[in-house]
Coordinates of C-alpha atoms in Angstrom, one line a residue:
M1 CA 2.2 5.0 -2.1
V2 CA 5.3 3.9 -3.1
G3 CA 8.1 6.0 -5.7
H4 CA 6.8 4.3 -8.8
P5 CA 6.6 6.6 -12.4
T6 CA 2.6 5.1 -11.8
T7 CA 2.7 7.6 -8.6
D8 CA 4.2 10.0 -9.8
A9 CA 1.6 9.9 -13.1
V10 CA -1.7 9.7 -10.6
R11 CA -0.5 12.9 -8.5
K12 CA 0.1 14.4 -11.6
A13 CA -3.2 14.3 -12.8
L14 CA -5.3 14.5 -9.0
P15 CA -7.1 17.6 -10.5
D16 CA -9.3 15.1 -13.0
F17 CA -9.9 12.9 -10.2
T18 CA -10.8 16.4 -7.7
A19 CA -13.3 17.5 -10.9
A20 CA -14.8 14.4 -11.3
T21 CA -15.6 13.9 -7.6
G22 CA -15.1 16.6 -5.1
I23 CA -12.2 14.3 -2.9
D24 CA -9.0 16.1 -2.7
V25 CA -6.6 13.6 -1.8
D26 CA -3.0 13.8 0.3
L27 CA -0.5 11.5 -1.3
E28 CA 2.3 10.5 0.9
V29 CA 5.0 8.7 -0.9
V30 CA 7.6 6.0 1.0
P31 CA 10.6 4.5 -0.9
E32 CA 9.2 0.8 -1.7
A33 CA 11.8 -0.6 1.4
D34 CA 10.0 1.6 4.1
S35 CA 6.1 1.5 2.7
V36 CA 4.9 -1.5 4.5
P37 CA 7.4 -1.6 7.3
K38 CA 5.3 2.1 7.9
M39 CA 1.5 0.7 7.1
M40 CA 2.0 -2.1 9.5
L41 CA 2.8 0.3 12.1
E42 CA -0.3 2.1 11.8
F43 CA -2.2 -0.6 10.7
S44 CA -1.7 -2.2 14.3
A45 CA -2.2 1.2 16.2
G46 CA -5.2 0.7 14.2
S47 CA -4.6 5.2 13.9
G48 CA -7.0 4.9 10.3
R49 CA -4.3 7.1 9.2
Y50 CA -4.9 6.2 5.8
D51 CA -7.1 5.5 3.7
V52 CA -5.4 3.8 0.6
V53 CA -2.0 2.2 0.9
E54 CA -0.4 0.4 -1.7
A55 CA 1.5 -2.8 -1.4
S56 CA 2.7 -5.9 -3.3
S57 CA 0.7 -8.9 -4.1
I58 CA 3.0 -10.4 -1.9
H59 CA 1.1 -9.2 1.3
V60 CA -2.6 -9.5 0.3
Q61 CA -2.1 -12.5 2.1
G62 CA -1.3 -11.6 5.4
F63 CA -3.4 -8.8 4.9
V64 CA -6.3 -9.9 4.9
G65 CA -5.9 -12.4 7.0
S66 CA -5.4 -10.0 10.4
K67 CA -8.1 -8.1 8.3
Y68 CA -6.3 -5.1 7.5
I69 CA -8.1 -4.1 4.0
V70 CA -11.9 -4.3 3.3
P71 CA -13.6 -6.4 0.7
L72 CA -14.8 -4.6 -2.1
D73 CA -17.2 -6.2 -3.7
D74 CA -20.0 -4.4 -1.9
I75 CA -18.8 -1.2 -2.6
A76 CA -17.3 -1.6 -6.2
T77 CA -21.1 -2.4 -7.6
K78 CA -22.4 0.7 -5.9
Y79 CA -20.2 3.0 -6.8
G80 CA -19.0 1.6 -10.6
Q81 CA -17.8 4.4 -12.8
F82 CA -14.7 4.2 -13.0
Y83 CA -14.4 0.1 -12.1
D84 CA -14.5 -2.4 -15.1
K85 CA -13.6 -5.9 -14.2
T86 CA -12.3 -7.2 -18.0
D87 CA -9.9 -4.8 -18.5
F88 CA -7.3 -5.9 -15.9
V89 CA -4.2 -8.0 -17.2
P90 CA -6.2 -11.1 -15.6
A91 CA -3.0 -12.2 -14.4
Y92 CA -2.8 -9.2 -12.4
L93 CA -6.2 -9.4 -10.7
K94 CA -6.0 -12.4 -9.2
P95 CA -3.4 -11.8 -6.4
N96 CA -6.0 -9.3 -5.3
V97 CA -9.4 -12.3 -4.9
V98 CA -8.8 -13.7 -2.0
E99 CA -12.0 -17.1 -1.1
G100 CA -14.2 -15.7 -3.9
K101 CA -13.5 -11.8 -2.3
L102 CA -12.0 -8.7 -4.3
Y103 CA -9.4 -7.6 -1.5
G104 CA -7.5 -4.5 -3.7
L105 CA -6.8 -3.8 -7.2
P106 CA -3.9 -3.5 -9.5
L107 CA -1.9 -0.5 -10.5
F108 CA 1.3 -1.3 -11.7
G109 CA 2.6 -4.6 -13.0
E110 CA 6.2 -6.6 -13.7
S111 CA 8.2 -9.2 -14.3
S112 CA 11.6 -9.1 -14.9
F113 CA 14.3 -9.8 -18.2
L114 CA 18.0 -10.1 -18.5
M115 CA 18.8 -6.1 -20.8
Y116 CA 22.5 -6.1 -22.3
R117 CA 24.0 -3.2 -24.6
K118 CA 23.4 -4.8 -28.2
D119 CA 26.2 -2.5 -29.3
L120 CA 29.0 -4.6 -26.6
F121 CA 28.2 -7.6 -27.6
E122 CA 28.6 -7.2 -31.0
Q123 CA 31.9 -5.6 -30.3
Y124 CA 33.2 -8.2 -27.8
G125 CA 30.9 -10.9 -29.5
I126 CA 29.5 -11.6 -26.8
A127 CA 26.6 -14.1 -27.2
V128 CA 22.9 -13.7 -25.4
P129 CA 23.3 -15.8 -22.1
K130 CA 21.2 -18.4 -21.5
T131 CA 22.5 -19.4 -18.1
F132 CA 24.3 -17.4 -14.9
D133 CA 27.7 -19.5 -15.9
E134 CA 27.2 -17.1 -19.2
I135 CA 26.3 -13.8 -17.8
E136 CA 29.7 -13.9 -15.6
T137 CA 31.4 -15.2 -19.1
A138 CA 29.6 -12.3 -20.5
A139 CA 30.3 -9.9 -17.8
K140 CA 34.1 -10.6 -17.4
T141 CA 34.7 -10.1 -20.8
V142 CA 32.9 -6.5 -20.7
K143 CA 35.2 -5.8 -17.7
E144 CA 38.6 -7.2 -19.0
K145 CA 38.2 -5.9 -22.7
S146 CA 36.8 -2.5 -21.6
N147 CA 40.1 -1.4 -19.1
G148 CA 37.6 -1.8 -16.2
E149 CA 35.4 1.8 -17.9
I150 CA 32.1 -0.3 -18.0
V151 CA 30.7 -3.2 -15.8
G152 CA 29.7 -5.9 -16.7
I153 CA 26.9 -6.3 -14.6
T154 CA 24.7 -4.7 -12.1
M155 CA 22.3 -5.7 -9.7
R156 CA 20.1 -3.9 -6.9
G157 CA 21.7 -5.0 -4.4
Q158 CA 20.5 -2.8 -1.4
Q159 CA 19.2 -4.7 2.1
G160 CA 16.1 -6.1 2.0
I161 CA 13.4 -6.0 -0.7
Q162 CA 16.0 -5.0 -3.1
G163 CA 18.2 -7.3 -3.3
V164 CA 16.0 -10.5 -2.5
Y165 CA 14.1 -8.9 -5.8
I166 CA 16.6 -10.1 -8.2
W167 CA 18.7 -12.3 -6.3
A168 CA 15.6 -14.4 -6.8
S169 CA 16.1 -14.7 -9.9
Y170 CA 19.2 -16.9 -8.8
L171 CA 17.7 -18.5 -6.6
W172 CA 14.9 -20.4 -8.1
G173 CA 16.8 -20.4 -12.1
M174 CA 19.3 -22.5 -10.4
G175 CA 16.4 -25.0 -8.8
G176 CA 15.9 -23.4 -5.3
S177 CA 13.4 -22.0 -3.7
F178 CA 11.5 -20.2 -0.8
L179 CA 9.8 -22.7 0.4
T180 CA 9.4 -26.5 0.3
A181 CA 6.4 -28.4 -1.1
D182 CA 5.6 -29.0 2.8
G183 CA 5.9 -24.9 3.9
K184 CA 9.2 -25.3 5.4
S185 CA 11.9 -22.4 4.5
A186 CA 14.1 -23.9 2.1
L187 CA 17.4 -22.1 1.8
D188 CA 18.7 -24.2 3.8
T189 CA 20.3 -26.4 0.9
P190 CA 22.6 -26.5 -1.5
E191 CA 20.8 -24.5 -4.3
A192 CA 20.4 -21.5 -2.5
T193 CA 24.0 -21.7 -1.5
K194 CA 25.1 -22.3 -5.2
A195 CA 22.8 -19.0 -6.1
L196 CA 23.8 -16.5 -3.2
E197 CA 27.1 -17.1 -4.0
T198 CA 27.4 -16.9 -7.4
F199 CA 25.6 -13.8 -7.2
A200 CA 27.4 -12.2 -5.5
H201 CA 30.6 -13.6 -7.2
V202 CA 29.8 -11.1 -10.3
L203 CA 28.3 -8.5 -8.4
R204 CA 31.7 -8.5 -6.3
E205 CA 34.5 -8.9 -8.9
Y206 CA 32.6 -7.3 -12.4
G207 CA 30.4 -4.8 -10.7
P208 CA 29.3 -1.4 -9.5
V209 CA 31.9 0.5 -6.5
G210 CA 28.7 0.5 -4.0
V211 CA 26.0 -2.7 -5.5
A212 CA 25.6 -3.2 -1.7
N213 CA 23.6 0.1 -1.5
M214 CA 22.0 0.0 -4.7
G215 CA 18.0 0.1 -5.2
W216 CA 16.2 -0.1 -8.1
E217 CA 16.8 3.4 -9.3
E218 CA 19.9 3.6 -8.4
N219 CA 20.6 0.1 -10.7
R220 CA 18.6 2.1 -13.3
L221 CA 20.3 4.8 -13.4
L222 CA 23.6 3.4 -14.2
F223 CA 22.5 0.8 -16.7
Q224 CA 20.6 3.6 -18.2
Q225 CA 24.2 6.6 -18.3
G226 CA 26.1 3.8 -20.4
K227 CA 27.9 2.7 -17.1
A228 CA 27.3 -1.4 -17.6
A229 CA 27.0 -3.7 -19.7
M230 CA 23.6 -6.0 -18.4
T231 CA 21.4 -5.4 -16.1
L232 CA 19.0 -7.9 -15.0
D233 CA 15.7 -6.2 -13.5
A234 CA 12.4 -5.7 -13.9
T235 CA 11.0 -5.1 -17.9
V236 CA 9.8 -1.6 -16.5
N237 CA 13.1 -0.6 -16.7
G238 CA 12.2 -0.6 -20.5
A239 CA 10.9 2.4 -20.8
F240 CA 13.4 4.5 -18.9
N241 CA 16.3 2.5 -21.1
E242 CA 14.2 3.4 -24.7
D243 CA 13.5 7.5 -23.7
P244 CA 16.0 9.3 -25.2
A245 CA 15.9 12.0 -23.3
V246 CA 16.8 9.9 -20.0
S247 CA 18.8 7.3 -21.3
T248 CA 22.2 7.6 -23.2
V249 CA 21.7 3.7 -24.2
A250 CA 18.5 3.9 -26.6
G251 CA 18.1 1.7 -29.0
K252 CA 20.9 0.0 -28.5
I253 CA 19.5 -2.6 -25.8
G254 CA 18.4 -6.5 -25.9
Y255 CA 16.0 -7.8 -24.0
A256 CA 15.9 -11.5 -23.3
P257 CA 14.2 -14.0 -20.8
V258 CA 16.3 -14.4 -17.2
P259 CA 18.5 -17.4 -17.4
V260 CA 17.8 -20.7 -15.9
Q261 CA 21.1 -23.1 -15.4
T262 CA 19.5 -26.3 -14.2
T263 CA 17.3 -28.0 -16.4
T264 CA 14.5 -28.9 -13.2
P265 CA 13.7 -25.5 -12.2
K266 CA 11.2 -26.0 -8.8
G267 CA 9.7 -22.6 -10.9
G268 CA 10.0 -19.8 -13.2
S269 CA 13.2 -17.8 -12.8
S270 CA 11.3 -14.7 -13.8
S271 CA 9.0 -12.4 -11.8
L272 CA 5.8 -11.5 -11.3
A273 CA 5.4 -8.4 -9.4
V274 CA 1.9 -6.9 -8.7
F275 CA 1.8 -3.4 -6.9
N276 CA -2.3 -3.0 -6.1
L277 CA -3.9 -0.6 -3.8
H278 CA -6.1 -1.1 -0.7
V279 CA -8.8 0.5 1.4
A280 CA -7.7 0.0 4.6
S281 CA -10.1 -1.5 7.2
D282 CA -9.6 1.7 9.8
S283 CA -10.7 3.8 7.1
Q284 CA -13.6 6.4 8.3
Q285 CA -14.1 7.4 3.9
Q286 CA -13.6 3.9 2.9
E287 CA -16.3 4.9 0.4
A288 CA -14.6 8.0 -0.8
A289 CA -10.8 5.8 -0.7
W290 CA -12.8 3.1 -3.2
L291 CA -13.6 5.4 -5.8
F292 CA -10.2 7.4 -5.9
V293 CA -8.5 2.9 -5.5
S294 CA -10.9 2.7 -9.1
W295 CA -10.2 5.7 -10.8
A296 CA -5.8 5.7 -10.1
T297 CA -6.3 2.2 -12.0
S298 CA -9.1 3.1 -14.6
K299 CA -8.4 2.5 -18.1
Q300 CA -8.3 6.1 -18.8
Q301 CA -6.0 6.8 -16.2
Q302 CA -3.8 4.3 -17.4
I303 CA -3.6 4.8 -20.9
H304 CA -3.2 8.6 -20.2
S305 CA -0.5 8.3 -17.3
L306 CA 0.9 6.9 -21.2
E307 CA 1.8 10.2 -22.1
T308 CA 2.4 11.9 -18.4
D309 CA 5.8 9.0 -16.8
P310 CA 7.6 5.9 -18.4
N311 CA 4.9 3.5 -18.1
S312 CA 4.9 0.5 -19.1
G313 CA 4.0 -1.3 -16.0
V314 CA 0.0 -1.0 -17.1
T315 CA -2.3 -3.1 -15.6
S316 CA -5.3 -2.4 -18.5
I317 CA -5.7 -4.8 -21.4
A318 CA -6.6 -1.0 -23.4
A319 CA -3.6 1.2 -21.5
M320 CA -1.7 -2.2 -23.0
N321 CA -3.2 -2.4 -26.9
S322 CA -3.1 1.0 -27.2
E323 CA -0.8 3.3 -29.7
A324 CA 1.1 5.6 -27.3
F325 CA 1.9 2.5 -25.4
N326 CA 3.0 -0.1 -29.0
K327 CA 4.5 3.3 -29.5
R328 CA 7.0 4.2 -26.2
Y329 CA 7.0 0.8 -25.2
G330 CA 7.4 -2.1 -29.1
A331 CA 11.5 -2.6 -28.3
F332 CA 10.8 -4.2 -25.5
K333 CA 7.3 -5.5 -25.3
E334 CA 7.7 -9.0 -26.8
A335 CA 10.6 -10.3 -24.8
M336 CA 8.1 -8.0 -21.8
L337 CA 4.9 -10.3 -22.5
A338 CA 6.4 -13.2 -22.6
S339 CA 8.0 -12.8 -19.7
L340 CA 4.7 -11.9 -17.9
A341 CA 3.5 -15.2 -19.2
N342 CA 6.5 -17.3 -17.9
G343 CA 6.2 -15.1 -14.2
N344 CA 6.4 -17.0 -11.2
P345 CA 3.6 -15.8 -8.9
Q346 CA 5.9 -16.8 -5.5
Y347 CA 8.5 -15.9 -7.3
I348 CA 8.5 -14.3 -4.1
P349 CA 6.6 -16.3 -1.4
T350 CA 2.7 -14.8 -0.7
V351 CA 2.6 -15.8 2.8
P352 CA 0.7 -14.1 5.8
Q353 CA 5.0 -13.9 7.0
A354 CA 6.2 -12.6 3.5
N355 CA 7.8 -9.5 4.7
E356 CA 9.8 -11.4 7.1
L357 CA 11.2 -14.0 5.1
V358 CA 12.4 -11.4 2.6
N359 CA 13.5 -9.8 5.6
N360 CA 15.8 -12.3 7.6
A361 CA 16.3 -13.5 3.4
G362 CA 17.1 -9.9 3.0
I363 CA 20.1 -9.9 5.8
A364 CA 21.7 -12.9 4.7
V365 CA 22.3 -11.7 1.0
S366 CA 23.9 -8.4 2.5
K367 CA 25.7 -10.2 4.3
V368 CA 27.1 -12.2 1.2
L369 CA 28.1 -9.2 -0.8
A370 CA 30.0 -7.9 2.4
G371 CA 32.3 -10.6 2.5
T372 CA 31.2 -11.5 6.2
T373 CA 30.3 -14.3 6.5
T374 CA 29.9 -17.3 4.2
A375 CA 27.0 -18.1 1.6
A376 CA 25.9 -21.2 4.2
D377 CA 26.3 -20.0 6.8
A378 CA 23.9 -17.0 6.8
L379 CA 20.9 -18.7 4.8
K380 CA 21.2 -21.2 8.0
E381 CA 20.6 -18.6 9.8
A382 CA 18.1 -17.4 7.6
N383 CA 16.9 -21.3 7.4
E384 CA 16.3 -21.2 11.1
L385 CA 14.6 -17.5 11.2
N386 CA 11.9 -18.5 8.6
N387 CA 11.0 -21.3 10.0
A388 CA 10.5 -19.7 13.4
A389 CA 7.9 -17.3 11.3
L390 CA 6.6 -20.1 9.6
S391 CA 5.2 -21.9 12.5
R392 CA 3.6 -18.9 14.2

């Protein structure tokens, strides 16, 4: 599983699962950027090392096509003590259904939104940005008026899915897309180039030192520590922002939709990301694996997780409507639900070659952030590599 609050909650509750089933679980936690390459090595070798894997929904189509994961309908019917299909948020469950068959269960989901310091915006007379140009203006104002003590904006810049996940907001919001209508790469376009130029410029001019190495956690911590006026990131970050035990800015944060620069976007600029648990085809313990998958995603476990970890990304309707959820996350629940309602299911394309497309785009983003090449040249190279991958 990937490192995440939901993983922490599952790990803490493993004794409950063992008590209920007699099954012991050996849980290996790895950074998100390393998780798919790691499991792909085991899948391709047919090792059977992992009974259960966690991955983003962008990989479901590729996993199913390569027969790395198994359909779960029959086993769910046979062992249904933890499973309630009707309790999952439909938008979160949908990516796990391929050609009518269930291939996984959603552990956590998220969208993305703009988070900003209400106190600083009021102090400096800044309106909530609705375009990326307005984000840059706001970032410039804060940096200048605070004499550089507070950076204007912080976002993920780390190579790979981390940087791409946030840059994609700029890509879609400025009228671009990853793919054309006929399934070709769409990165070698004026819209994509402008999106990368704008993203890199605002981070270089008004972002933190070392932003090119910042992933989700580094970015989140910087904002929680009150060192940035804005961040554009996952809705799950709201749970950390509003926790006074870990955040110095609790109660001071406003939440707004991801900006849109164009009046004719090809898709929404906010994400719809779901991380799911799957049973590996090479597992020799598929029934035990299913019991773990269905337990970890059950309404009981998700409600329990709200008491142990900052888990606003629950996929259970019962958990989302619980008193605990509303008490902890009421400050941003409305904004989160609005982002989810407008989330773009193709924000990161869900094609079998998704991992290659993200890696190629990630290299382009990193090169431009580092200032070693232009956005046009970096994206032209990524576009050629992506078309080669898509043609295979």
